[in-house]
Coordinates of C-alpha atoms in Angstrom, one line a residue:
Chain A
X1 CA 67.3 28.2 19.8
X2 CA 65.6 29.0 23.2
X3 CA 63.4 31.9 23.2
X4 CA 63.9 33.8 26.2
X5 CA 61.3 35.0 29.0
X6 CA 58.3 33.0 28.2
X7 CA 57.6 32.0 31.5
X8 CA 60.2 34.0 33.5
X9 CA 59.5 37.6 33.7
X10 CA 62.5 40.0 32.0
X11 CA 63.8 41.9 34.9
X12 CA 63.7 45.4 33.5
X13 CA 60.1 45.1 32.3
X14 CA 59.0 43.0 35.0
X15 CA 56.7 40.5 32.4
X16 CA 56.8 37.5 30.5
X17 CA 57.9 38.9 26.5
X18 CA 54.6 37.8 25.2
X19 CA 52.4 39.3 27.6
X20 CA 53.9 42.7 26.3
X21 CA 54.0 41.7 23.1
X22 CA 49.9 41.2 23.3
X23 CA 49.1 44.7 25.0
X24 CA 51.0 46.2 21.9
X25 CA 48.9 44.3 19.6
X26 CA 45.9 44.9 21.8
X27 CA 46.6 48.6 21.9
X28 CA 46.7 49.0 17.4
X29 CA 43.5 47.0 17.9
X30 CA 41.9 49.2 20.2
X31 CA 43.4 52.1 16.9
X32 CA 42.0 49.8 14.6
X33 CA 38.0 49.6 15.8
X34 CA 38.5 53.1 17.3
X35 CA 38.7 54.5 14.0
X36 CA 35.6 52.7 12.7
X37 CA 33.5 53.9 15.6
X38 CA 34.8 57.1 15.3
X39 CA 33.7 57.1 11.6
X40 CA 30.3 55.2 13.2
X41 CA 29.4 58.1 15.5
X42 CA 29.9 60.6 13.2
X43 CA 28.0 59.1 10.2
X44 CA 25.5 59.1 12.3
X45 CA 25.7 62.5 13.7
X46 CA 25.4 63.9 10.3
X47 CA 22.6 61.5 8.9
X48 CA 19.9 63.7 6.8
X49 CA 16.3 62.9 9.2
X50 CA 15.1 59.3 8.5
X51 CA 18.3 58.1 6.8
X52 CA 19.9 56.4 10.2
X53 CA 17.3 53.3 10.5
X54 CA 16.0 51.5 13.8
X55 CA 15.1 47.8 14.6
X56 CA 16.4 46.4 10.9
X57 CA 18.2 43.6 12.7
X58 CA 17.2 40.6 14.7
X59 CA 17.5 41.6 18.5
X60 CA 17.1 38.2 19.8
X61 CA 19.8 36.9 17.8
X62 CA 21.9 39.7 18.5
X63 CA 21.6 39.1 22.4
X64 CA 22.0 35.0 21.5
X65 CA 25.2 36.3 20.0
X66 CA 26.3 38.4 22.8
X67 CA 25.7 35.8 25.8
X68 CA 27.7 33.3 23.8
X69 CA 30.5 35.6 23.4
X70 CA 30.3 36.4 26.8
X71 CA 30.2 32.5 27.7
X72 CA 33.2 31.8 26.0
X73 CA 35.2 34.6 27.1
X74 CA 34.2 32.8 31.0
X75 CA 35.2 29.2 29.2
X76 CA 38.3 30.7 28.1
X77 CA 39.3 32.5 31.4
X78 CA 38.5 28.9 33.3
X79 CA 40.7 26.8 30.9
X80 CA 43.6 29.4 31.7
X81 CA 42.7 28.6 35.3
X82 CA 42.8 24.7 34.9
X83 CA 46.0 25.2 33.7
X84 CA 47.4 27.0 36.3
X85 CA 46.1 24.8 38.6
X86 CA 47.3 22.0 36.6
X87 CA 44.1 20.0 35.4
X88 CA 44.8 19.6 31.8
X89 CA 41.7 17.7 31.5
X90 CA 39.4 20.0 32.4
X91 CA 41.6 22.4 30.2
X92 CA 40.9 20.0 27.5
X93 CA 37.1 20.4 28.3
X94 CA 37.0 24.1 28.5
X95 CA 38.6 25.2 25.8
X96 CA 36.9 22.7 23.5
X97 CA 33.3 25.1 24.8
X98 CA 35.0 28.5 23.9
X99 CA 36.4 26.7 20.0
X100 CA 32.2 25.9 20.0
X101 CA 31.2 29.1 21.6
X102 CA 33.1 30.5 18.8
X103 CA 32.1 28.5 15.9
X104 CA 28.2 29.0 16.5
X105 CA 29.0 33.0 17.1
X106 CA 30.3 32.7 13.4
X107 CA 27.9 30.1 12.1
X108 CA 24.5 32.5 13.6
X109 CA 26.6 35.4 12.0
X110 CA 27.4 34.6 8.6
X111 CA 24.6 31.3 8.0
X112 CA 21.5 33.1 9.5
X113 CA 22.0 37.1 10.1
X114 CA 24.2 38.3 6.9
X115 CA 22.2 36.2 4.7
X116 CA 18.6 37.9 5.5
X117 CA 20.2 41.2 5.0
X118 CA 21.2 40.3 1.5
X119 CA 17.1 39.0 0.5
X120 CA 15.4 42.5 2.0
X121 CA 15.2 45.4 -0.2
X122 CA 14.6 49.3 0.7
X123 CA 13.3 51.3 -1.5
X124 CA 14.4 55.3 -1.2
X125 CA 11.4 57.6 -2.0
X126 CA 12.0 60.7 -4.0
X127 CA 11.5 63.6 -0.9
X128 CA 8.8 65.2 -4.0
X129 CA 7.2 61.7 -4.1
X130 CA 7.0 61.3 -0.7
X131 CA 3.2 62.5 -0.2
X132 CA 2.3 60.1 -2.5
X133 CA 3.3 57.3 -0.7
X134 CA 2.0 58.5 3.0
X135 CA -0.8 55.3 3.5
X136 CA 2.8 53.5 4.1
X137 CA 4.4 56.1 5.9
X138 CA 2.4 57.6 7.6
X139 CA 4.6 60.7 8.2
X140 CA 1.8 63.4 8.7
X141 CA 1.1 62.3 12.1
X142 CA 4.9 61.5 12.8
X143 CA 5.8 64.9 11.6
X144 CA 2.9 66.4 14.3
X145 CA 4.7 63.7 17.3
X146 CA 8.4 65.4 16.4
X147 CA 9.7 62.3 14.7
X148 CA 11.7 61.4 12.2
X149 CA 9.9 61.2 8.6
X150 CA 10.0 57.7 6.8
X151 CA 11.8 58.2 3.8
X152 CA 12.0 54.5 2.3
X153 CA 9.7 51.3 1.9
X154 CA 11.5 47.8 3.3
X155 CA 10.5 44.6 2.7
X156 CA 10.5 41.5 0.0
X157 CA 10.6 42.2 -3.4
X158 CA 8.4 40.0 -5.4
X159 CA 9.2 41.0 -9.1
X160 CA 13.2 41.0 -9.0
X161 CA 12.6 41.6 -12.9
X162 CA 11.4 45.1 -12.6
X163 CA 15.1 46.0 -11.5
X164 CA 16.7 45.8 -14.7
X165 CA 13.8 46.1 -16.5
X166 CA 13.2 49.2 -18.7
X167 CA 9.7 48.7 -19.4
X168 CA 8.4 47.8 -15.9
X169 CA 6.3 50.3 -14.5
X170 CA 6.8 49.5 -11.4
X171 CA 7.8 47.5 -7.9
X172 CA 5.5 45.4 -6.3
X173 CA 6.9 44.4 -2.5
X174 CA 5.7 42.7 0.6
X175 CA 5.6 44.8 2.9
X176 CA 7.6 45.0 6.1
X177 CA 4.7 45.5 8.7
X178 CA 5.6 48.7 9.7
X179 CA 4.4 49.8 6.5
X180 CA 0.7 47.7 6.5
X181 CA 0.0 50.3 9.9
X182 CA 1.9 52.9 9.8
X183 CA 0.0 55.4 12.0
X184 CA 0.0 52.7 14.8
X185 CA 1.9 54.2 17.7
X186 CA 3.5 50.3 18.7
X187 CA 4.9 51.1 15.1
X188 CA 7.1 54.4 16.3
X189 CA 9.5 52.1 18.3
X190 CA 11.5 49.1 16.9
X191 CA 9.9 45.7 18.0
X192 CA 12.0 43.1 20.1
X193 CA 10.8 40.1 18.0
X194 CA 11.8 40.2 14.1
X195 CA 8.7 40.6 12.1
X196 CA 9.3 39.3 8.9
X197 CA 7.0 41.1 5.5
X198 CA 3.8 40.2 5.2
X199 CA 1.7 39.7 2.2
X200 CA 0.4 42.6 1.9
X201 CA 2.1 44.4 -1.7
X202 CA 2.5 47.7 -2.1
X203 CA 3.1 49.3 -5.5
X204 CA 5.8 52.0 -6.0
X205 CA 6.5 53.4 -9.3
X206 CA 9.9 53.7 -10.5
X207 CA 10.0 56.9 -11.1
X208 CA 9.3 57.9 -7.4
X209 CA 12.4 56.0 -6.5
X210 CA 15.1 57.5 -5.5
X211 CA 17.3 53.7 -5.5
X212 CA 16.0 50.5 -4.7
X213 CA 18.8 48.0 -3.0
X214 CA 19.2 45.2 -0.8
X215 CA 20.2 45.8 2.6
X216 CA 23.5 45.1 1.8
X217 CA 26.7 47.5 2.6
X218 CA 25.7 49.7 -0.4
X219 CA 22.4 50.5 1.1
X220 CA 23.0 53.2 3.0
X221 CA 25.8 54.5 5.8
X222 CA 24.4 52.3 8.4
X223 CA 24.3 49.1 6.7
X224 CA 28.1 49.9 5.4
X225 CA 29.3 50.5 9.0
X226 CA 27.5 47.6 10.3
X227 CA 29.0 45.3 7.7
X228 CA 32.2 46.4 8.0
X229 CA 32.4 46.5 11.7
X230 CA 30.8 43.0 11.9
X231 CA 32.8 41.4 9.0
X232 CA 36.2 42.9 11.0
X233 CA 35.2 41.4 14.1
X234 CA 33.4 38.2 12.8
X235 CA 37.4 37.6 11.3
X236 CA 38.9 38.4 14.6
X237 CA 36.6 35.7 15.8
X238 CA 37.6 33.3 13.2
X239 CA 41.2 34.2 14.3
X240 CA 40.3 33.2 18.1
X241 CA 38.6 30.1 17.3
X242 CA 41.8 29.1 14.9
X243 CA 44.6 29.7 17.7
X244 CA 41.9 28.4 19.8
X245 CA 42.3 24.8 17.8
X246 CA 45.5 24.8 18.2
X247 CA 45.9 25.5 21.3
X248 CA 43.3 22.5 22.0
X249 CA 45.1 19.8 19.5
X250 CA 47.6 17.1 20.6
X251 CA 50.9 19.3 20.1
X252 CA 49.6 21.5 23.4
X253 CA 49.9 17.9 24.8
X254 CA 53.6 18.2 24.7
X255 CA 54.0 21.7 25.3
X256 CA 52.2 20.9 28.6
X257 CA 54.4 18.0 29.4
X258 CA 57.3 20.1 29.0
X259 CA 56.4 23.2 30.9
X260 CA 53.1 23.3 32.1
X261 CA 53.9 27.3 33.0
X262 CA 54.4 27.8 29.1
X263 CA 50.9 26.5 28.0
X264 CA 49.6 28.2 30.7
X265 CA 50.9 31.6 29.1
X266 CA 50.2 31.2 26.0
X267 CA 46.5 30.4 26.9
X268 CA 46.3 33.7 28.8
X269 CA 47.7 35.3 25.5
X270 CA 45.1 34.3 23.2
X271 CA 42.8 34.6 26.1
X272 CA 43.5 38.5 26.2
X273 CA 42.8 39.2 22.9
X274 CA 39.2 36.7 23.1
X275 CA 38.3 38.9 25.6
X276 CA 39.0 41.9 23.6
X277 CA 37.3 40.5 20.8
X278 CA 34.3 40.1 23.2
X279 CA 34.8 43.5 24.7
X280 CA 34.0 45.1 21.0
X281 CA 31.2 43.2 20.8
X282 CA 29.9 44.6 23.7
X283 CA 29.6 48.2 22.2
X284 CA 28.5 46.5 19.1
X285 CA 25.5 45.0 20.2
X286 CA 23.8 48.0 21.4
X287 CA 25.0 50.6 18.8
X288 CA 24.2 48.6 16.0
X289 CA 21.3 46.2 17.0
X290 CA 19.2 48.3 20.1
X291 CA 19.7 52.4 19.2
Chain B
X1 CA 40.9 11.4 24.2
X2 CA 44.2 10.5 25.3
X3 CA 45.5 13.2 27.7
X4 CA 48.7 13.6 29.9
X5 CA 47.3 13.2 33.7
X6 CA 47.3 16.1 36.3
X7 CA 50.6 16.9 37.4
X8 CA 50.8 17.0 40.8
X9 CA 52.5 20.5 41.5
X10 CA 55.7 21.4 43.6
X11 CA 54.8 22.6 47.1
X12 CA 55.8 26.0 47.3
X13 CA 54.4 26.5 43.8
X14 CA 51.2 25.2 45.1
X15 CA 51.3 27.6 47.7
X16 CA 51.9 30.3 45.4
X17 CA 49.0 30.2 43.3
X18 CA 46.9 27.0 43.5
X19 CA 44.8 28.6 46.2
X20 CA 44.3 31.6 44.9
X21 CA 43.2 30.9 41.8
X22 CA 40.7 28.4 43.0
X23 CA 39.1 31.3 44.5
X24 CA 39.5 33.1 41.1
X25 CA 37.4 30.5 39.4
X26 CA 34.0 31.6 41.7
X27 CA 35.0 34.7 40.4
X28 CA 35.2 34.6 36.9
X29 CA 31.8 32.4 37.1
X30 CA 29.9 35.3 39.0
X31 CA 31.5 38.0 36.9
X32 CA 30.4 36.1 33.8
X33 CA 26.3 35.9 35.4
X34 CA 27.0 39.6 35.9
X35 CA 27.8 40.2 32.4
X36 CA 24.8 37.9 31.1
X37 CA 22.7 39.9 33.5
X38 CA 23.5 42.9 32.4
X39 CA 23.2 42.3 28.6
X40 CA 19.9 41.5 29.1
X41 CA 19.6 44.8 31.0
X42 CA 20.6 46.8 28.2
X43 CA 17.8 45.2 26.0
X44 CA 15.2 45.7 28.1
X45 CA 16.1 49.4 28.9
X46 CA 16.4 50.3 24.7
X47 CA 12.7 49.3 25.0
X48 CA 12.0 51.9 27.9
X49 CA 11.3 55.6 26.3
X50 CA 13.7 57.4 28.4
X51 CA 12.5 60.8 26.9
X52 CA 9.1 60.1 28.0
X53 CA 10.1 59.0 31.5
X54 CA 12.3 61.8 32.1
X55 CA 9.7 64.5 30.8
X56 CA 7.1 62.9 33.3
X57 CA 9.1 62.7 36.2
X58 CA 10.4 65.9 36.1
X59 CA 7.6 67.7 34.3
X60 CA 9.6 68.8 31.8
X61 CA 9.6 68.7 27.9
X62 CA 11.8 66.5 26.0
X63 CA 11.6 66.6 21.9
X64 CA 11.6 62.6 20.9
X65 CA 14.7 62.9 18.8
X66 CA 16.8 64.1 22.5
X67 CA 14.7 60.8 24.1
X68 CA 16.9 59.2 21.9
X69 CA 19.8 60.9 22.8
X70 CA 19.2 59.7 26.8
X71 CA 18.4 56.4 25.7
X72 CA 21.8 56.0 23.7
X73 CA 23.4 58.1 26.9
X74 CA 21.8 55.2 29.1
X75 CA 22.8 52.2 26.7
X76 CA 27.0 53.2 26.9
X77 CA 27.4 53.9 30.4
X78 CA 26.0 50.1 31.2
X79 CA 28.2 49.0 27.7
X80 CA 31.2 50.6 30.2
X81 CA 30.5 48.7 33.2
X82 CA 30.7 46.0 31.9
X83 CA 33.5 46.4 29.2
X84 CA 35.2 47.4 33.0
X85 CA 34.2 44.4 34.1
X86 CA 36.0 42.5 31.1
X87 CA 38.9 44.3 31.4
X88 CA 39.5 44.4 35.2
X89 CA 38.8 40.7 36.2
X90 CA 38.9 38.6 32.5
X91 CA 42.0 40.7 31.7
X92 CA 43.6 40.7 34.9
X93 CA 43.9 44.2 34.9
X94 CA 43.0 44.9 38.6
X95 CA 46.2 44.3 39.0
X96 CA 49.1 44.4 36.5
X97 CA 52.5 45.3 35.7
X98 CA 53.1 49.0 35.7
X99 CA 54.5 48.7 31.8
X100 CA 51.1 47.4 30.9
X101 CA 49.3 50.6 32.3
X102 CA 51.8 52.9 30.9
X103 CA 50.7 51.2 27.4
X104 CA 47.3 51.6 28.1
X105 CA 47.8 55.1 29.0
X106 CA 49.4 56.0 25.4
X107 CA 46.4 53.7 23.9
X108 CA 43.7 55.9 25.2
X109 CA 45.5 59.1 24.4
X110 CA 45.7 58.3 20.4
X111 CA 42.7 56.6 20.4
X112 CA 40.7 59.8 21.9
X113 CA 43.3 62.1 19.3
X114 CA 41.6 60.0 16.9
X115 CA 38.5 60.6 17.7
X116 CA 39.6 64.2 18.2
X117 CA 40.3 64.2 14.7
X118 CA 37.3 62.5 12.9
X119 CA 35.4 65.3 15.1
X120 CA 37.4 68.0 13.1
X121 CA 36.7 66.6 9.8
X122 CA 33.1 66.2 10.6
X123 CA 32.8 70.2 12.8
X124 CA 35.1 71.3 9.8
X125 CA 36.7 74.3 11.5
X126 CA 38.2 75.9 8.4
X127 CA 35.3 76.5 6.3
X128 CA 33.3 77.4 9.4

């Protein structure tokens, strides 16, 4: 069976089918992450004072994330172009870069960032045991400056144990550094480098802990939109690269021989929805790695 | 690597679109240094206290948690330019079919009803 109008344009739409077909799709996408921003910006909105956190991910890596995506998504447009200009070589070339581009996105992602999250732990402070703590929050002098009170202590845990524990007394973690100098102004804004906790330990009871987690998606609102955000568009990556490889193996070969026009469409296809993919990751970046 | 070699392409097809998108591809390239630019743009700015600069260039008070609020305000309107930038030249959408924009049109009404109603469940009209 032939399938009709994939490289001649159907007259009463004036397209090629799968060009509308991907705008559909592209549209329940844009549905799709809409609702999870929506639900972003107003988790936000109503977050209790000091319960949003700033600077808890890596910003380098984050930007080394976003200029590959952004890479690709020029890769991707280019092999389209080879194709139209008939250069399947330098197709070949091309979209072999973006299938990389893609795979070290994923393999930053999910081998590097996800993991750390899953080794740092927060510790919630009682709001009565607060006081108590305030040589690592310092939140008299941030309460004087009009900001946001610190309401939990990050950083490596060292005795694991204590968790499940019901005789340990208490928590001993390495601090994150924000915590070793807390009244230092540098301190009030997130740093561009990750600083990872120092050696310093700071003893919490367990009493005056409200929960005690890693920075997982059960942490708190932001970690839970983060992850789920990320994991959704880490798997729409995964998708790209995938159709990506196929598009790149031998069988393109003959779909090229036969009608260069049809590769050349289908190409621009999966090249829409790379650069949607890369257009999400553009709001992404700042909301959830610079704000 | 075993591929088919360049086909040369039938003249009035040639015409049609070989040119052009040759001048395409100088496009894309600079569009893509744009975008790289621009990212790192929006990292250095989230390091700028806009709530501080505003309130000492126009002498005015700004509470820090409203800084923030400019700093965010600053952060989405370059995320825009250059998610336009994506969609207009990557996407080809600078100039498409008129079915596409029609779709486009529906998209942005739902997704703003939406939005419309997560704001609802979050002002909470009833109980209010």
């Amino acid at each position: 069976m032939e399938i009709p109008y994939t490289i001649s344009s159907r007259p009463d739409t004036g397209l090629w089918n799968a060009k509308v077909g991907i705008w559909l799709f592209l549209a329940s996408e844009v549905m799709l992450f809409g609702g999870l921003f929506s639900a972003y910006i107003f988790l936000r909105l109503d977050a209790a004072p000091g319960m949003w956190p700033h600077g808890l991910l890596n910003v380098p890596v984050g930007a080394f994330n976003t200029a590959i995506l952004i890479l690709s998504s020029v890769t991707v447009v280019l092999a389209w172009a080879s194709l139209k200009m008939r250069r399947y070589n330098a197709y070949w070339w091309w979209m072999l870069v973006s299938i990389l581009c893609g795979i070290i996105f994923l393999v930053v992602k999910l081998g590097y960032e996800w993991p750390q999250k899953f080794e740092h732990f927060g510790a919630l402070i009682k709001p009565e045991a607060l006081a108590k703590y305030e040589k690592y929050l310092g939140n008299e002098r941030r309460t004087e400056k009009g900001l946001e009170p610190r309401i939990e202590i990050t950083g490596h845990l060292h005795n694991p144990e204590a968790l499940n524990d019901p005789n340990a007394k208490e928590y001993e973690i390495g601090l994150d550094p924000v915590y070793t100098d807390p009244d230092n102004p540098t301190n009030d804004r997130p740093h561009f480098f990750y600083l990872p906790p120092t050696d310093k330990i700071g003893t919490i009871e367990k009493a005056d802990v409200e929960r005690i987690t890693t920075f997982g998606p059960w942490h708190n609102n932001y970690f839970a939109t983060y992850f789920t955000i990320t994991g959704l568009h880490g798997l729409h990556v995964l998708g790209g690269v995938l159709v990506f490889i196929y598009m790149w193996l031998p069988v393109s070969r003959k779909i090229y021989q036969r009608n260069p026009e049809h590769l050349a469409n289908r190409v621009e296809v999966c090249g829409l929805f790379w650069h949607f993919v890369d257009l999400v990751w553009i709001f992404v970046f700042p909301l959830f790695y610079l704000l | 690597m075993n591929n088919p070699p360049d086909i040369a392409q039938d003249p009035a097809e040639h015409e049609e679109y070989a040119h052009g998108v040759h001048q395409h591809v100088m496009r894309y390239v600079l569009v893509g240094c744009i975008l790289l630019f621009f990212t790192g743009v929006t990292v250095w700015l989230s390091y700028i206290d806009f709530g501080a600069f505003f309130s000492w260039l126009f002498h005015i008070h700004i509470a820090p948690s409203h800084g923030g609020q400019l700093n965010i305000a600053v952060a989405m309107i370059l995320a825009a330019i250059k998610v336009s930038l994506v969609v207009l030249v990557f996407m080809h959408l600078a100039a498409e079919k008129r079915l596409i924009y029609r779709i486009l049109i529906f998209t942005i009404v739902f997704v703003l009803g939406l939005f419309w109603l997560t704001y609802l469940a979050w002002y909470n009209p009833i109980v209010r």
